[in-house]
């Protein structure tokens, strides 16, 4: 059961935004490589590890990026409920939010991304909250 929870959590984290390729684009050892990065099914970014106050990219920095001792970088830190808690209309609602893992791609219940990229909570404002599921 714990394994299923971890896999479903990782799927929803990926739906919330895969920061792995953005991290790759900002890290020269990855950006200038043939590899790129993506969110793996276990919820960590391919190739990236925490190294001090920075990151290292193991496929191109093998000499200094020891994946046996360093901690991998998580794909996404926020859950649907954490996103909900950042929206006053969601945080104060009786509903809250959760990951709808059965949808493809997984989305957060009630949270909508408007055309201007801002977020709103549809159950609390059905008239003014239009856009795509988040």
mmCIF file with all atom_site columns, C-alpha atoms in Angstrom:
data_model
loop_
_atom_site.group_PDB
_atom_site.id
_atom_site.type_symbol
_atom_site.label_atom_id
_atom_site.label_alt_id
_atom_site.label_comp_id
_atom_site.label_asym_id
_atom_site.label_entity_id
_atom_site.label_seq_id
_atom_site.pdbx_PDB_ins_code
_atom_site.Cartn_x
_atom_site.Cartn_y
_atom_site.Cartn_z
_atom_site.occupancy
_atom_site.B_iso_or_equiv
_atom_site.pdbx_formal_charge
_atom_site.auth_seq_id
_atom_site.auth_comp_id
_atom_site.auth_asym_id
_atom_site.auth_atom_id
_atom_site.pdbx_PDB_model_num
ATOM 1   C CA . UNK A 1 1   ? 0.000   0.000  0.000   1.00 0.00 ? 1   UNK A CA 1
ATOM 2   C CA . UNK A 1 2   ? 2.849   2.423  0.805   1.00 0.00 ? 2   UNK A CA 1
ATOM 3   C CA . UNK A 1 3   ? 4.406   1.745  -2.604  1.00 0.00 ? 3   UNK A CA 1
ATOM 4   C CA . UNK A 1 4   ? 1.106   2.563  -4.325  1.00 0.00 ? 4   UNK A CA 1
ATOM 5   C CA . UNK A 1 5   ? 0.868   5.830  -2.356  1.00 0.00 ? 5   UNK A CA 1
ATOM 6   C CA . UNK A 1 6   ? 4.409   6.810  -3.356  1.00 0.00 ? 6   UNK A CA 1
ATOM 7   C CA . UNK A 1 7   ? 3.754   6.086  -7.026  1.00 0.00 ? 7   UNK A CA 1
ATOM 8   C CA . UNK A 1 8   ? 0.464   7.999  -6.997  1.00 0.00 ? 8   UNK A CA 1
ATOM 9   C CA . UNK A 1 9   ? 2.084   10.904 -5.133  1.00 0.00 ? 9   UNK A CA 1
ATOM 10  C CA . UNK A 1 10  ? 4.864   11.013 -7.707  1.00 0.00 ? 10  UNK A CA 1
ATOM 11  C CA . UNK A 1 11  ? 2.299   10.999 -10.535 1.00 0.00 ? 11  UNK A CA 1
ATOM 12  C CA . UNK A 1 12  ? 0.487   13.948 -9.044  1.00 0.00 ? 12  UNK A CA 1
ATOM 13  C CA . UNK A 1 13  ? 3.729   15.773 -8.331  1.00 0.00 ? 13  UNK A CA 1
ATOM 14  C CA . UNK A 1 14  ? 4.606   15.404 -11.970 1.00 0.00 ? 14  UNK A CA 1
ATOM 15  C CA . UNK A 1 15  ? 1.228   16.848 -12.904 1.00 0.00 ? 15  UNK A CA 1
ATOM 16  C CA . UNK A 1 16  ? 1.895   19.864 -10.729 1.00 0.00 ? 16  UNK A CA 1
ATOM 17  C CA . UNK A 1 17  ? 4.864   20.790 -12.798 1.00 0.00 ? 17  UNK A CA 1
ATOM 18  C CA . UNK A 1 18  ? 8.030   19.005 -13.693 1.00 0.00 ? 18  UNK A CA 1
ATOM 19  C CA . UNK A 1 19  ? 10.826  21.261 -12.508 1.00 0.00 ? 19  UNK A CA 1
ATOM 20  C CA . UNK A 1 20  ? 13.486  18.762 -13.627 1.00 0.00 ? 20  UNK A CA 1
ATOM 21  C CA . UNK A 1 21  ? 13.992  20.067 -17.162 1.00 0.00 ? 21  UNK A CA 1
ATOM 22  C CA . UNK A 1 22  ? 13.869  23.667 -15.904 1.00 0.00 ? 22  UNK A CA 1
ATOM 23  C CA . UNK A 1 23  ? 16.615  22.754 -13.435 1.00 0.00 ? 23  UNK A CA 1
ATOM 24  C CA . UNK A 1 24  ? 18.559  21.132 -16.291 1.00 0.00 ? 24  UNK A CA 1
ATOM 25  C CA . UNK A 1 25  ? 18.219  24.247 -18.429 1.00 0.00 ? 25  UNK A CA 1
ATOM 26  C CA . UNK A 1 26  ? 19.724  26.351 -15.632 1.00 0.00 ? 26  UNK A CA 1
ATOM 27  C CA . UNK A 1 27  ? 22.593  23.957 -14.809 1.00 0.00 ? 27  UNK A CA 1
ATOM 28  C CA . UNK A 1 28  ? 25.352  24.041 -17.480 1.00 0.00 ? 28  UNK A CA 1
ATOM 29  C CA . UNK A 1 29  ? 26.492  20.441 -16.902 1.00 0.00 ? 29  UNK A CA 1
ATOM 30  C CA . UNK A 1 30  ? 22.992  19.298 -17.877 1.00 0.00 ? 30  UNK A CA 1
ATOM 31  C CA . UNK A 1 31  ? 22.004  22.061 -20.321 1.00 0.00 ? 31  UNK A CA 1
ATOM 32  C CA . UNK A 1 32  ? 25.098  21.444 -22.458 1.00 0.00 ? 32  UNK A CA 1
ATOM 33  C CA . UNK A 1 33  ? 24.669  17.660 -22.432 1.00 0.00 ? 33  UNK A CA 1
ATOM 34  C CA . UNK A 1 34  ? 22.759  15.258 -24.642 1.00 0.00 ? 34  UNK A CA 1
ATOM 35  C CA . UNK A 1 35  ? 20.756  13.939 -21.680 1.00 0.00 ? 35  UNK A CA 1
ATOM 36  C CA . UNK A 1 36  ? 18.293  16.459 -20.290 1.00 0.00 ? 36  UNK A CA 1
ATOM 37  C CA . UNK A 1 37  ? 16.294  15.604 -17.185 1.00 0.00 ? 37  UNK A CA 1
ATOM 38  C CA . UNK A 1 38  ? 12.781  14.422 -16.410 1.00 0.00 ? 38  UNK A CA 1
ATOM 39  C CA . UNK A 1 39  ? 10.733  13.304 -13.463 1.00 0.00 ? 39  UNK A CA 1
ATOM 40  C CA . UNK A 1 40  ? 11.215  9.596  -12.866 1.00 0.00 ? 40  UNK A CA 1
ATOM 41  C CA . UNK A 1 41  ? 8.346   7.437  -11.596 1.00 0.00 ? 41  UNK A CA 1
ATOM 42  C CA . UNK A 1 42  ? 9.905   7.405  -8.115  1.00 0.00 ? 42  UNK A CA 1
ATOM 43  C CA . UNK A 1 43  ? 9.471   11.204 -7.846  1.00 0.00 ? 43  UNK A CA 1
ATOM 44  C CA . UNK A 1 44  ? 13.087  12.290 -8.368  1.00 0.00 ? 44  UNK A CA 1
ATOM 45  C CA . UNK A 1 45  ? 14.770  14.138 -11.229 1.00 0.00 ? 45  UNK A CA 1
ATOM 46  C CA . UNK A 1 46  ? 16.876  12.002 -13.536 1.00 0.00 ? 46  UNK A CA 1
ATOM 47  C CA . UNK A 1 47  ? 20.576  12.661 -12.878 1.00 0.00 ? 47  UNK A CA 1
ATOM 48  C CA . UNK A 1 48  ? 20.274  15.476 -10.309 1.00 0.00 ? 48  UNK A CA 1
ATOM 49  C CA . UNK A 1 49  ? 21.637  15.307 -6.754  1.00 0.00 ? 49  UNK A CA 1
ATOM 50  C CA . UNK A 1 50  ? 21.996  17.795 -3.906  1.00 0.00 ? 50  UNK A CA 1
ATOM 51  C CA . UNK A 1 51  ? 25.627  18.770 -3.451  1.00 0.00 ? 51  UNK A CA 1
ATOM 52  C CA . UNK A 1 52  ? 26.202  21.299 -0.681  1.00 0.00 ? 52  UNK A CA 1
ATOM 53  C CA . UNK A 1 53  ? 24.103  24.380 -1.454  1.00 0.00 ? 53  UNK A CA 1
ATOM 54  C CA . UNK A 1 54  ? 23.937  23.492 -5.131  1.00 0.00 ? 54  UNK A CA 1
ATOM 55  C CA . UNK A 1 55  ? 23.184  20.570 -7.442  1.00 0.00 ? 55  UNK A CA 1
ATOM 56  C CA . UNK A 1 56  ? 25.258  18.251 -9.558  1.00 0.00 ? 56  UNK A CA 1
ATOM 57  C CA . UNK A 1 57  ? 24.294  16.308 -12.668 1.00 0.00 ? 57  UNK A CA 1
ATOM 58  C CA . UNK A 1 58  ? 25.654  12.776 -12.384 1.00 0.00 ? 58  UNK A CA 1
ATOM 59  C CA . UNK A 1 59  ? 25.684  11.732 -16.077 1.00 0.00 ? 59  UNK A CA 1
ATOM 60  C CA . UNK A 1 60  ? 28.207  14.483 -16.943 1.00 0.00 ? 60  UNK A CA 1
ATOM 61  C CA . UNK A 1 61  ? 29.848  15.076 -13.551 1.00 0.00 ? 61  UNK A CA 1
ATOM 62  C CA . UNK A 1 62  ? 30.591  11.492 -12.560 1.00 0.00 ? 62  UNK A CA 1
ATOM 63  C CA . UNK A 1 63  ? 33.903  12.334 -10.885 1.00 0.00 ? 63  UNK A CA 1
ATOM 64  C CA . UNK A 1 64  ? 32.337  14.763 -8.383  1.00 0.00 ? 64  UNK A CA 1
ATOM 65  C CA . UNK A 1 65  ? 28.670  13.727 -8.296  1.00 0.00 ? 65  UNK A CA 1
ATOM 66  C CA . UNK A 1 66  ? 28.562  10.439 -6.416  1.00 0.00 ? 66  UNK A CA 1
ATOM 67  C CA . UNK A 1 67  ? 25.017  9.074  -6.604  1.00 0.00 ? 67  UNK A CA 1
ATOM 68  C CA . UNK A 1 68  ? 25.871  6.492  -3.941  1.00 0.00 ? 68  UNK A CA 1
ATOM 69  C CA . UNK A 1 69  ? 26.177  9.129  -1.200  1.00 0.00 ? 69  UNK A CA 1
ATOM 70  C CA . UNK A 1 70  ? 24.316  12.241 -2.398  1.00 0.00 ? 70  UNK A CA 1
ATOM 71  C CA . UNK A 1 71  ? 20.557  12.772 -2.061  1.00 0.00 ? 71  UNK A CA 1
ATOM 72  C CA . UNK A 1 72  ? 18.486  12.924 -5.276  1.00 0.00 ? 72  UNK A CA 1
ATOM 73  C CA . UNK A 1 73  ? 16.506  16.056 -6.138  1.00 0.00 ? 73  UNK A CA 1
ATOM 74  C CA . UNK A 1 74  ? 12.715  15.702 -5.867  1.00 0.00 ? 74  UNK A CA 1
ATOM 75  C CA . UNK A 1 75  ? 10.662  16.529 -8.947  1.00 0.00 ? 75  UNK A CA 1
ATOM 76  C CA . UNK A 1 76  ? 8.097   18.617 -7.167  1.00 0.00 ? 76  UNK A CA 1
ATOM 77  C CA . UNK A 1 77  ? 7.818   19.673 -3.588  1.00 0.00 ? 77  UNK A CA 1
ATOM 78  C CA . UNK A 1 78  ? 4.169   20.771 -3.495  1.00 0.00 ? 78  UNK A CA 1
ATOM 79  C CA . UNK A 1 79  ? 1.140   18.531 -3.154  1.00 0.00 ? 79  UNK A CA 1
ATOM 80  C CA . UNK A 1 80  ? -2.372  19.473 -4.267  1.00 0.00 ? 80  UNK A CA 1
ATOM 81  C CA . UNK A 1 81  ? -3.302  20.299 -0.676  1.00 0.00 ? 81  UNK A CA 1
ATOM 82  C CA . UNK A 1 82  ? -0.258  22.574 -0.327  1.00 0.00 ? 82  UNK A CA 1
ATOM 83  C CA . UNK A 1 83  ? -1.294  24.425 -3.486  1.00 0.00 ? 83  UNK A CA 1
ATOM 84  C CA . UNK A 1 84  ? -4.815  24.622 -2.025  1.00 0.00 ? 84  UNK A CA 1
ATOM 85  C CA . UNK A 1 85  ? -3.446  26.047 1.214   1.00 0.00 ? 85  UNK A CA 1
ATOM 86  C CA . UNK A 1 86  ? -1.782  28.847 -0.785  1.00 0.00 ? 86  UNK A CA 1
ATOM 87  C CA . UNK A 1 87  ? -5.178  29.924 -2.190  1.00 0.00 ? 87  UNK A CA 1
ATOM 88  C CA . UNK A 1 88  ? -7.392  31.623 0.439   1.00 0.00 ? 88  UNK A CA 1
ATOM 89  C CA . UNK A 1 89  ? -10.602 30.485 -1.289  1.00 0.00 ? 89  UNK A CA 1
ATOM 90  C CA . UNK A 1 90  ? -9.429  26.867 -1.219  1.00 0.00 ? 90  UNK A CA 1
ATOM 91  C CA . UNK A 1 91  ? -7.776  26.862 2.194   1.00 0.00 ? 91  UNK A CA 1
ATOM 92  C CA . UNK A 1 92  ? -10.927 28.199 3.828   1.00 0.00 ? 92  UNK A CA 1
ATOM 93  C CA . UNK A 1 93  ? -13.281 25.871 1.963   1.00 0.00 ? 93  UNK A CA 1
ATOM 94  C CA . UNK A 1 94  ? -14.922 22.719 3.239   1.00 0.00 ? 94  UNK A CA 1
ATOM 95  C CA . UNK A 1 95  ? -13.477 20.779 0.271   1.00 0.00 ? 95  UNK A CA 1
ATOM 96  C CA . UNK A 1 96  ? -9.714  21.174 0.151   1.00 0.00 ? 96  UNK A CA 1
ATOM 97  C CA . UNK A 1 97  ? -7.918  19.539 -2.766  1.00 0.00 ? 97  UNK A CA 1
ATOM 98  C CA . UNK A 1 98  ? -6.436  16.176 -3.618  1.00 0.00 ? 98  UNK A CA 1
ATOM 99  C CA . UNK A 1 99  ? -4.765  14.555 -6.592  1.00 0.00 ? 99  UNK A CA 1
ATOM 100 C CA . UNK A 1 100 ? -7.129  12.969 -9.097  1.00 0.00 ? 100 UNK A CA 1
ATOM 101 C CA . UNK A 1 101 ? -4.665  10.249 -10.022 1.00 0.00 ? 101 UNK A CA 1
ATOM 102 C CA . UNK A 1 102 ? -7.163  8.367  -12.183 1.00 0.00 ? 102 UNK A CA 1
ATOM 103 C CA . UNK A 1 103 ? -7.172  11.175 -14.750 1.00 0.00 ? 103 UNK A CA 1
ATOM 104 C CA . UNK A 1 104 ? -4.532  11.397 -17.453 1.00 0.00 ? 104 UNK A CA 1
ATOM 105 C CA . UNK A 1 105 ? -2.667  13.538 -16.696 1.00 0.00 ? 105 UNK A CA 1
ATOM 106 C CA . UNK A 1 106 ? -3.414  13.637 -12.961 1.00 0.00 ? 106 UNK A CA 1
ATOM 107 C CA . UNK A 1 107 ? -4.875  16.974 -11.806 1.00 0.00 ? 107 UNK A CA 1
ATOM 108 C CA . UNK A 1 108 ? -5.733  18.654 -8.523  1.00 0.00 ? 108 UNK A CA 1
ATOM 109 C CA . UNK A 1 109 ? -9.416  18.665 -7.554  1.00 0.00 ? 109 UNK A CA 1
ATOM 110 C CA . UNK A 1 110 ? -10.940 22.130 -7.966  1.00 0.00 ? 110 UNK A CA 1
ATOM 111 C CA . UNK A 1 111 ? -7.761  24.046 -8.768  1.00 0.00 ? 111 UNK A CA 1
ATOM 112 C CA . UNK A 1 112 ? -7.846  25.843 -12.111 1.00 0.00 ? 112 UNK A CA 1
ATOM 113 C CA . UNK A 1 113 ? -5.069  27.661 -13.958 1.00 0.00 ? 113 UNK A CA 1
ATOM 114 C CA . UNK A 1 114 ? -6.414  30.753 -15.693 1.00 0.00 ? 114 UNK A CA 1
ATOM 115 C CA . UNK A 1 115 ? -5.137  32.057 -19.036 1.00 0.00 ? 115 UNK A CA 1
ATOM 116 C CA . UNK A 1 116 ? -2.846  34.507 -17.167 1.00 0.00 ? 116 UNK A CA 1
ATOM 117 C CA . UNK A 1 117 ? -1.295  31.487 -15.324 1.00 0.00 ? 117 UNK A CA 1
ATOM 118 C CA . UNK A 1 118 ? -2.788  32.493 -11.948 1.00 0.00 ? 118 UNK A CA 1
ATOM 119 C CA . UNK A 1 119 ? -4.616  29.835 -9.940  1.00 0.00 ? 119 UNK A CA 1
ATOM 120 C CA . UNK A 1 120 ? -8.134  29.844 -8.531  1.00 0.00 ? 120 UNK A CA 1
ATOM 121 C CA . UNK A 1 121 ? -10.393 27.389 -6.718  1.00 0.00 ? 121 UNK A CA 1
ATOM 122 C CA . UNK A 1 122 ? -13.486 26.575 -8.802  1.00 0.00 ? 122 UNK A CA 1
ATOM 123 C CA . UNK A 1 123 ? -15.836 25.310 -6.048  1.00 0.00 ? 123 UNK A CA 1
ATOM 124 C CA . UNK A 1 124 ? -15.517 28.650 -4.240  1.00 0.00 ? 124 UNK A CA 1
ATOM 125 C CA . UNK A 1 125 ? -15.846 30.839 -7.367  1.00 0.00 ? 125 UNK A CA 1
ATOM 126 C CA . UNK A 1 126 ? -17.521 28.921 -10.210 1.00 0.00 ? 126 UNK A CA 1
ATOM 127 C CA . UNK A 1 127 ? -18.326 32.077 -12.238 1.00 0.00 ? 127 UNK A CA 1
ATOM 128 C CA . UNK A 1 128 ? -14.886 33.745 -12.177 1.00 0.00 ? 128 UNK A CA 1
ATOM 129 C CA . UNK A 1 129 ? -12.665 30.661 -12.109 1.00 0.00 ? 129 UNK A CA 1
ATOM 130 C CA . UNK A 1 130 ? -12.255 29.507 -15.698 1.00 0.00 ? 130 UNK A CA 1
ATOM 131 C CA . UNK A 1 131 ? -9.305  27.822 -17.360 1.00 0.00 ? 131 UNK A CA 1
ATOM 132 C CA . UNK A 1 132 ? -7.546  24.485 -17.380 1.00 0.00 ? 132 UNK A CA 1
ATOM 133 C CA . UNK A 1 133 ? -7.331  21.915 -14.558 1.00 0.00 ? 133 UNK A CA 1
ATOM 134 C CA . UNK A 1 134 ? -4.090  22.202 -12.600 1.00 0.00 ? 134 UNK A CA 1
#
